[in-house]
Short mmCIF file of C-alpha atoms and ligand atoms in Angstrom, two decimals:
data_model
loop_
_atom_site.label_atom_id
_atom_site.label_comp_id
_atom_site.label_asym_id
_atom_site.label_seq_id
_atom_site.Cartn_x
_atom_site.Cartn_y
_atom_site.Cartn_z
CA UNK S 22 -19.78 40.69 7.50
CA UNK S 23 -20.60 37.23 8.76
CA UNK S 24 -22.65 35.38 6.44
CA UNK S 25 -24.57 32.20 7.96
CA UNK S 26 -23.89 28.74 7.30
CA UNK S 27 -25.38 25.62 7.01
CA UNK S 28 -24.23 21.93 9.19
CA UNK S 29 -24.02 19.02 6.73
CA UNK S 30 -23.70 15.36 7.25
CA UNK S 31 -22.46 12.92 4.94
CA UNK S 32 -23.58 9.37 6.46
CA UNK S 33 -22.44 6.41 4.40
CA UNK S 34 -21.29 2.81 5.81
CA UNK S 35 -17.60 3.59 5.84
CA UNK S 36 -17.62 6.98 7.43
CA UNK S 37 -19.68 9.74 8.67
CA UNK S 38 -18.57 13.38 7.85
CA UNK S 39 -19.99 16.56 9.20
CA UNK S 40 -18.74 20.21 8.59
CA UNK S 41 -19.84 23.70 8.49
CA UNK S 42 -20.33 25.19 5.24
CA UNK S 43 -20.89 28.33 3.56
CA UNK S 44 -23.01 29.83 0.85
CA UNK S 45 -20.18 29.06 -1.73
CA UNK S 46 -19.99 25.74 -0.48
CA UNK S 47 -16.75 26.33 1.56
CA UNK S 48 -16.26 23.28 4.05
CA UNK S 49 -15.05 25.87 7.17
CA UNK S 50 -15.02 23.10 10.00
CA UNK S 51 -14.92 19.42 9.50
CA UNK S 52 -15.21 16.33 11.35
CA UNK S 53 -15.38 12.84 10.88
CA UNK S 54 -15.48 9.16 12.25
CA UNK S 55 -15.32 5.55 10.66
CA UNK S 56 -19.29 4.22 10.63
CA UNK S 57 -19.43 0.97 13.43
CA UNK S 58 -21.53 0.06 10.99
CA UNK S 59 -21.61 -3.61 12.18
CA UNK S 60 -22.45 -2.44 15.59
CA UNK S 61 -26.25 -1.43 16.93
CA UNK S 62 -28.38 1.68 16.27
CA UNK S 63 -27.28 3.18 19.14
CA UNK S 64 -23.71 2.59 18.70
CA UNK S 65 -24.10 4.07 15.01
CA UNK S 66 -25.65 7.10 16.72
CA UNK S 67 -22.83 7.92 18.65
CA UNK S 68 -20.42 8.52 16.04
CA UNK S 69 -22.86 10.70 14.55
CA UNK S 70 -23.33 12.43 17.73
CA UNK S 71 -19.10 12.54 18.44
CA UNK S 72 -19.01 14.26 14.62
CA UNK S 73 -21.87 16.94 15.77
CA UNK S 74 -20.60 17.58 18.97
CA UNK S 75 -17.00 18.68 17.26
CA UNK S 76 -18.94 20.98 14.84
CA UNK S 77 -21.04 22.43 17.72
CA UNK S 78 -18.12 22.96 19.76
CA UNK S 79 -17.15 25.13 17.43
CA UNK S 80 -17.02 29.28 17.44
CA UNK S 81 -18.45 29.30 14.29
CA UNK S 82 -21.72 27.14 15.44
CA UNK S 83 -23.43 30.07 16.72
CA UNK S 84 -23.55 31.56 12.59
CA UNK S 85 -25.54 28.00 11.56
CA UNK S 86 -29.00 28.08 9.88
CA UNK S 87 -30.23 24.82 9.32
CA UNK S 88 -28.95 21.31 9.13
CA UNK S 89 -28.72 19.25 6.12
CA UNK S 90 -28.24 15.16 6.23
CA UNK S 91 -27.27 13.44 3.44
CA UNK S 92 -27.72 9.81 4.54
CA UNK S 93 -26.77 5.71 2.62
CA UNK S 94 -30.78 4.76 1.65
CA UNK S 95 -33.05 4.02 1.52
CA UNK S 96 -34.07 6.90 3.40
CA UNK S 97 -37.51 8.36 4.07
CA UNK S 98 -37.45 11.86 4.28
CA UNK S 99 -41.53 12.60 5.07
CA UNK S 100 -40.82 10.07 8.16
CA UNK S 101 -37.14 11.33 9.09
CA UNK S 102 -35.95 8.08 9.29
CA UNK S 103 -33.10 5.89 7.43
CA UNK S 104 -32.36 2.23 6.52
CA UNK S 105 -29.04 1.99 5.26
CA UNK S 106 -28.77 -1.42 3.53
CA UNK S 107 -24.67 -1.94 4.47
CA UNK S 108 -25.80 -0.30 8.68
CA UNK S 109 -28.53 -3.53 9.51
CA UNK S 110 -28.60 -1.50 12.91
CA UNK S 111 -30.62 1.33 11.88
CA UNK S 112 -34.05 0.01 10.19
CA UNK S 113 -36.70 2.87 9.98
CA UNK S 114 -34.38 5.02 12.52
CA UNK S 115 -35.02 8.25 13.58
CA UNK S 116 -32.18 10.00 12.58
CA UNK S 117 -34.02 13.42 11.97
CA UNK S 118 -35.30 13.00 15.46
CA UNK S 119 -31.81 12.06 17.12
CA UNK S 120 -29.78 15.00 15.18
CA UNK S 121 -32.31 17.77 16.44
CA UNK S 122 -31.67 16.55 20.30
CA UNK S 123 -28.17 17.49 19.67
CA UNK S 124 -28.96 21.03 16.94
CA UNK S 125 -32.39 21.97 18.63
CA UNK S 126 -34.67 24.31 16.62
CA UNK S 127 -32.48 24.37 13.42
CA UNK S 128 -34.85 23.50 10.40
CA UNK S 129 -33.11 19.64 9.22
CA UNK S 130 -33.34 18.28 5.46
CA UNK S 131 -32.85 14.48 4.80
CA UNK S 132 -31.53 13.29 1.44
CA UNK S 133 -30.50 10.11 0.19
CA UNK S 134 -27.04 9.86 -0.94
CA UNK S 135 -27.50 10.11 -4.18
CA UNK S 136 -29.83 12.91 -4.13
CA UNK S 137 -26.79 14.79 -2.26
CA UNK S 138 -24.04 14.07 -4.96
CA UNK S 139 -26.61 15.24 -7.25
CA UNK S 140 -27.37 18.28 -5.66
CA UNK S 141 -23.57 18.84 -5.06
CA UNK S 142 -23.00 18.62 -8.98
CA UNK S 143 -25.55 20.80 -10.05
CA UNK S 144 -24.46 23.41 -7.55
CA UNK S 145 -20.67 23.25 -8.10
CA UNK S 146 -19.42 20.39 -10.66
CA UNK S 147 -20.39 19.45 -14.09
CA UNK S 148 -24.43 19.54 -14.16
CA UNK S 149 -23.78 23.38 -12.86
CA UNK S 150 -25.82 25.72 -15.22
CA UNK S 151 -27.61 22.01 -16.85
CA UNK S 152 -31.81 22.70 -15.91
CA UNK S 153 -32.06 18.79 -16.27
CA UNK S 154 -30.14 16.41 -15.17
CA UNK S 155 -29.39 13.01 -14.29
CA UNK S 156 -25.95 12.37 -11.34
CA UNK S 157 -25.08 8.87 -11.03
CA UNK S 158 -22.77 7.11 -9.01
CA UNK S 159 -21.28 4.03 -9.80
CA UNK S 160 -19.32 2.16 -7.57
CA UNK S 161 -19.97 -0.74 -4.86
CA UNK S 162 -23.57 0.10 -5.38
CA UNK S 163 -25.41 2.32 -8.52
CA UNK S 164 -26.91 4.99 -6.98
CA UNK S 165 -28.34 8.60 -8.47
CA UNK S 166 -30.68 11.85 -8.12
CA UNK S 167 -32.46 13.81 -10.73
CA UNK S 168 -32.73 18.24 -11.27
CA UNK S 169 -35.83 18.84 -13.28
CA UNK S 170 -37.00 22.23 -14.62
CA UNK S 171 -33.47 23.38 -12.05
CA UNK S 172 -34.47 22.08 -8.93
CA UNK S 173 -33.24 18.88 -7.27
CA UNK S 174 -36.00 16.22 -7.02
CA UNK S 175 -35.61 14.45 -4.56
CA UNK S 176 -39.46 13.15 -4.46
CA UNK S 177 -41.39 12.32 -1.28
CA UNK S 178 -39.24 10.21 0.38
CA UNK S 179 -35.66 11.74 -0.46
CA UNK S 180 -35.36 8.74 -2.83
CA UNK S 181 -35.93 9.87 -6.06
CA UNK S 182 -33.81 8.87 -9.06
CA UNK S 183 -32.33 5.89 -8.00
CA UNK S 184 -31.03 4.67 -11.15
CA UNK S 185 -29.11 1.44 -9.92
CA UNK S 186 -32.52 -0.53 -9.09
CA UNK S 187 -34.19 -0.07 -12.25
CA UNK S 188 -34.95 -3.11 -14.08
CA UNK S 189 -32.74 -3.79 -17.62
CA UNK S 190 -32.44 -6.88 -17.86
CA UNK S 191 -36.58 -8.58 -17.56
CA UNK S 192 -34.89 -12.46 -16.94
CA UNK S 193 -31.99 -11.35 -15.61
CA UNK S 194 -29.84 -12.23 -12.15
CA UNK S 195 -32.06 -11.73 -9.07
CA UNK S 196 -30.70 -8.36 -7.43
CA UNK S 197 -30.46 -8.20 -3.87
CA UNK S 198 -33.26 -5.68 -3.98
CA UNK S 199 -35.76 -8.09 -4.43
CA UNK S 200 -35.89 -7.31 -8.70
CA UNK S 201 -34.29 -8.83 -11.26
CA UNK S 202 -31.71 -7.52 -14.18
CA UNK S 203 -31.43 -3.59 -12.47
CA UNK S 204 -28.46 -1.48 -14.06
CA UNK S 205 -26.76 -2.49 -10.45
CA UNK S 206 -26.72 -6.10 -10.63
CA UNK S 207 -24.92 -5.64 -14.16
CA UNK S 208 -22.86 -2.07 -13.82
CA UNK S 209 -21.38 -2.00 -9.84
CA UNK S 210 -17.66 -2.37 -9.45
CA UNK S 211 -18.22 -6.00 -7.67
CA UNK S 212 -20.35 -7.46 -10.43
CA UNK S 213 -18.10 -6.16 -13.00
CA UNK S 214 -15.33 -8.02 -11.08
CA UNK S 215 -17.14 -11.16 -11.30
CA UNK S 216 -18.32 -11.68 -14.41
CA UNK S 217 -14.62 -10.64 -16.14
CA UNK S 218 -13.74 -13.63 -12.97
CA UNK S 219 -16.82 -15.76 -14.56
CA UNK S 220 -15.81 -15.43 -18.00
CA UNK S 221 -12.17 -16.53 -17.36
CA UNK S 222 -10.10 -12.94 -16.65
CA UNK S 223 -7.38 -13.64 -13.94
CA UNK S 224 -5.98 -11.07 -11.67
CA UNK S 225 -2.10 -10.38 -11.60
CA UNK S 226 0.23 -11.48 -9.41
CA UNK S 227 -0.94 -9.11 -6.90
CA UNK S 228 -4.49 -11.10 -6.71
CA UNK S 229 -6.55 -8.25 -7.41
CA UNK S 230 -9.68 -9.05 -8.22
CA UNK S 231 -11.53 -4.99 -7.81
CA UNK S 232 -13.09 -3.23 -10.87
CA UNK S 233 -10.33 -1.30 -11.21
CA UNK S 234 -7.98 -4.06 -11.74
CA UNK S 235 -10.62 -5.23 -15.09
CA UNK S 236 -10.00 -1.76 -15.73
CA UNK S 237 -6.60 -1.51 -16.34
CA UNK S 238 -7.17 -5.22 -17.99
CA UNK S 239 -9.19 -3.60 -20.36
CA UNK S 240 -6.91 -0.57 -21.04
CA UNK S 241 -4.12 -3.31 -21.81
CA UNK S 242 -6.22 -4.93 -24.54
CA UNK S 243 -7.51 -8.19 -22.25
CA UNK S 244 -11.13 -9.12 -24.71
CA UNK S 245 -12.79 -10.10 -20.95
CA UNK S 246 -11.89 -7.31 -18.95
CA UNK S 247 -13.16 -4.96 -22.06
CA UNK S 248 -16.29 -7.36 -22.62
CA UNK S 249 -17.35 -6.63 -19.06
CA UNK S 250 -17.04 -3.23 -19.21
CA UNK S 251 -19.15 -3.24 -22.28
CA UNK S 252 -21.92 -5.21 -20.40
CA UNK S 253 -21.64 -2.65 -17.81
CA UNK S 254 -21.83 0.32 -20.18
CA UNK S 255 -24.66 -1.21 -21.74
CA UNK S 256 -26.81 -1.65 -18.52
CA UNK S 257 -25.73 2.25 -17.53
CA UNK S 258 -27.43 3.16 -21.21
CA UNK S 259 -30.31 1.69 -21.31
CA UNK S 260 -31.08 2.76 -17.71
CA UNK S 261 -29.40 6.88 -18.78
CA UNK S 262 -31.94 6.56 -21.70
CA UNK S 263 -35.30 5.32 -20.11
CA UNK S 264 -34.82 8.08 -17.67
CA UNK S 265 -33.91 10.63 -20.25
CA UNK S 266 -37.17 9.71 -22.20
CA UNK S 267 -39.43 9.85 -18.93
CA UNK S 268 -37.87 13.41 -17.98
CA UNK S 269 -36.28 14.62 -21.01
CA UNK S 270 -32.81 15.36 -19.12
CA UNK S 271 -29.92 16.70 -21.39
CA UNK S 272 -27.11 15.68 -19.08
CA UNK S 273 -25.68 12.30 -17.58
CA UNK S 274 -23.17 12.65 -15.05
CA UNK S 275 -21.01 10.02 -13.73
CA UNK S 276 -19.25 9.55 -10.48
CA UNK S 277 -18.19 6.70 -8.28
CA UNK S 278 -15.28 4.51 -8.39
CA UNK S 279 -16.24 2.69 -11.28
CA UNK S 280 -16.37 6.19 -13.51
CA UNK S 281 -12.44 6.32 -13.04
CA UNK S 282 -12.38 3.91 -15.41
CA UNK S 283 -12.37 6.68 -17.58
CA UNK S 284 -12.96 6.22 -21.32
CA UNK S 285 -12.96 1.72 -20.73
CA UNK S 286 -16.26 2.90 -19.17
CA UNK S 287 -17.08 5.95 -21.39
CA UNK S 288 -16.66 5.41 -24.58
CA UNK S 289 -18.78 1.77 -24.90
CA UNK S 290 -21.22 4.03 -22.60
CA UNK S 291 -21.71 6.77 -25.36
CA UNK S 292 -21.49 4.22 -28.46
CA UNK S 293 -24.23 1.85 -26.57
CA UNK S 294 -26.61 5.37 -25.74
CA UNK S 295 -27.12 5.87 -29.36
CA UNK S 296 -28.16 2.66 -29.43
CA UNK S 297 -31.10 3.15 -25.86
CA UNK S 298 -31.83 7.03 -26.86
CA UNK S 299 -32.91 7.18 -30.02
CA UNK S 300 -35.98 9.86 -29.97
CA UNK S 301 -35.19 13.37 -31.78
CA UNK S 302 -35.33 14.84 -28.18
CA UNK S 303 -33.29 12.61 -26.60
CA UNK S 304 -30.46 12.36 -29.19
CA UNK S 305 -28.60 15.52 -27.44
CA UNK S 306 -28.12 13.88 -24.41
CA UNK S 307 -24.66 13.97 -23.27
CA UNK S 308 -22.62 11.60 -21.04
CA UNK S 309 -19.66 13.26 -18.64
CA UNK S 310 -17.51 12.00 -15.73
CA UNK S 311 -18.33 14.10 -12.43
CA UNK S 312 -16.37 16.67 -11.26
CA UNK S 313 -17.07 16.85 -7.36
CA UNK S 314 -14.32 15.02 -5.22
CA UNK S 315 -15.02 13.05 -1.60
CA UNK S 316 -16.13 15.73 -0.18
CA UNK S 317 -19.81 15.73 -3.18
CA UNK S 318 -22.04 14.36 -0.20
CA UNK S 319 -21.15 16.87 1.97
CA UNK S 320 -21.38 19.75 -0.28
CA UNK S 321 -25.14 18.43 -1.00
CA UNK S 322 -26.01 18.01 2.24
CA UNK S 323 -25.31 21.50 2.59
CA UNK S 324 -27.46 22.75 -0.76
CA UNK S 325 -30.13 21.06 0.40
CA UNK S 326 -30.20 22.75 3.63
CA UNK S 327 -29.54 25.73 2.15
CA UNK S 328 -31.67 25.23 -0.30
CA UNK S 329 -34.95 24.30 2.15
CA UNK S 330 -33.83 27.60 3.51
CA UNK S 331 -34.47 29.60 0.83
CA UNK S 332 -37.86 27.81 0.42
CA UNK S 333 -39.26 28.93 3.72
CA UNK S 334 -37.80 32.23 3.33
CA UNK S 335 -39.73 32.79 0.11
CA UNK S 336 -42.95 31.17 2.31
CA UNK S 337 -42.19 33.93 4.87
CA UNK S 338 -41.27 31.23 7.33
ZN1 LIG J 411 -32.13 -4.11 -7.64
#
């Protein structure tokens, strides 16, 4: 029996992935292209359009349901539009708009990015079977997405839960987002980099200067490359606990470059949460690296459409 599927696309400034997935989250058909993210809107488009066209093209088009975007915010999802911060071509674009010339009447759901990994870990990786839940990830950016009472919330605009640009710090650096002292200014790979580079850690004599270089500082003993970490753990636990004490979420999960770190990142992060989360029902909240591979955005692009299919099913849509 031929059970329907769902398009997904996974839209970030290095690449944009499409594929055709099933109700298990099977990836059936992929494609992909490198984002010309440098280039203009309409440039940007066309990739988009090249990856659609090879998923349309294929037999197994004719079986899809819907159409789910997961896109690099902000997005808005009320408007259909997206303003990725690292693609300066598309500001307020209609992306929602654009897709459905190429997919027609299919039903489309826009997500932000982080709102897809999310919905990709709760559905298959380690906030499965977790009612309320907090996915992170950490990496050139902070980025996240919240499940509450074991639905993804992704809030009016697709936007919801974005950890990384919540303020820790009152006085601290000015972020690039306008605020100053968010968890990203202090946790990201690059401004873990720097202040190791600020507070006198030097690379080796390959010259590299990446957070995974501190990392493997700090796993040799190096006091800066583990101090920065720290600062970074820190940041991520204040920021895990205020939105654990706003929602009451029992789960943390961690993704991202940054998370491969592994227990340099983990184990100040879990010392420094008992120091941010100290209500009685808060105190259970656990930390945990993510399970879901490269493929997370795509597999929550995919829930969500699936998932805004069920929705108007149960409407009678
Ligand atoms: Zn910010």
């Amino acid at each position: 029996m031929h059970t329907d599927l769902v398009a997904a696309l996974d839209i970030g400034g290095t690449k944009i992935a499409g594929g055709l997935v099933d109700g298990d989250g099977r990836i059936l058909v992929r494609a992909q292209r490198a984002t010309p993210a440098r280039e203009d809107g309409d440039t940007v488009m066309r990739a988009v359009e090249e990856v659609l066209g090879e998923l349309t093209a294929s037999p197994l088009w004719a079986r899809a349901r819907a159409v789910g975007i997961g896109s690099a915010g902000p997005v808005d999802a009320s408007a259909g539009t997206v303003s990725p911060v690292n693609v300066p071509g598309w500001r307020g674009y209609p992306l929602v708009a654009r897709v459905r010339t190429v997919t027609g009447d299919l039903p489309v759901e826009l997500i932000g990015d982080g709102v897809a990994i999310t919905a990709a870990e709760h559905w298959q990786g380690a906030a499965r079977g977790h009612d309320n839940a907090l996915c992170m990830v950490v990496s050139t950016g902070v980025g996240g997405g919240l499940v509450l009472g074991g639905r993804l919330h992704p809030g009016p605009t697709g936007n919801a839960g974005h950890i990384g640009h919540i303020s820790v710090d009152l006085d601290g650096d000015p972020c690039p987002c306008g605020a100053r002292g968010c968890v990203e200014r202090i946790a990201s790979g690059p401004n873990i980099a720097r202040r190791a580079l600020d507070n006198g850690w030097r690379p080796g004599p390959d010259g590299d200067t990446s957070a995974a270089a501190v990392a493997a500082a700090a796993r040799a003993g190096d006091p800066v490359a583990v101090a920065s970490f720290e600062r970074a753990a820190q940041a991520l636990a204040a920021g895990i606990a205020a939105t654990a004490t706003l929602v009451e979420i029992d789960i943390a999960v961690i993704g991202g470059g940054v998370a491969k770190a592994g227990e340099v990142l983990f184990a100040p992060l879990r010392e420094a949460l008992r120091t941010y989360a100290t209500l009685s029902f808060v105190q259970r909240l656990t930390v945990t690296p993510a399970r879901m591979g490269t493929d997370a955005g795509l597999v929550g692009a995919a829930a969500a459409a699936l998932a805004g299919r069920a929705d108007a099913t149960a409407a009678g849509v």
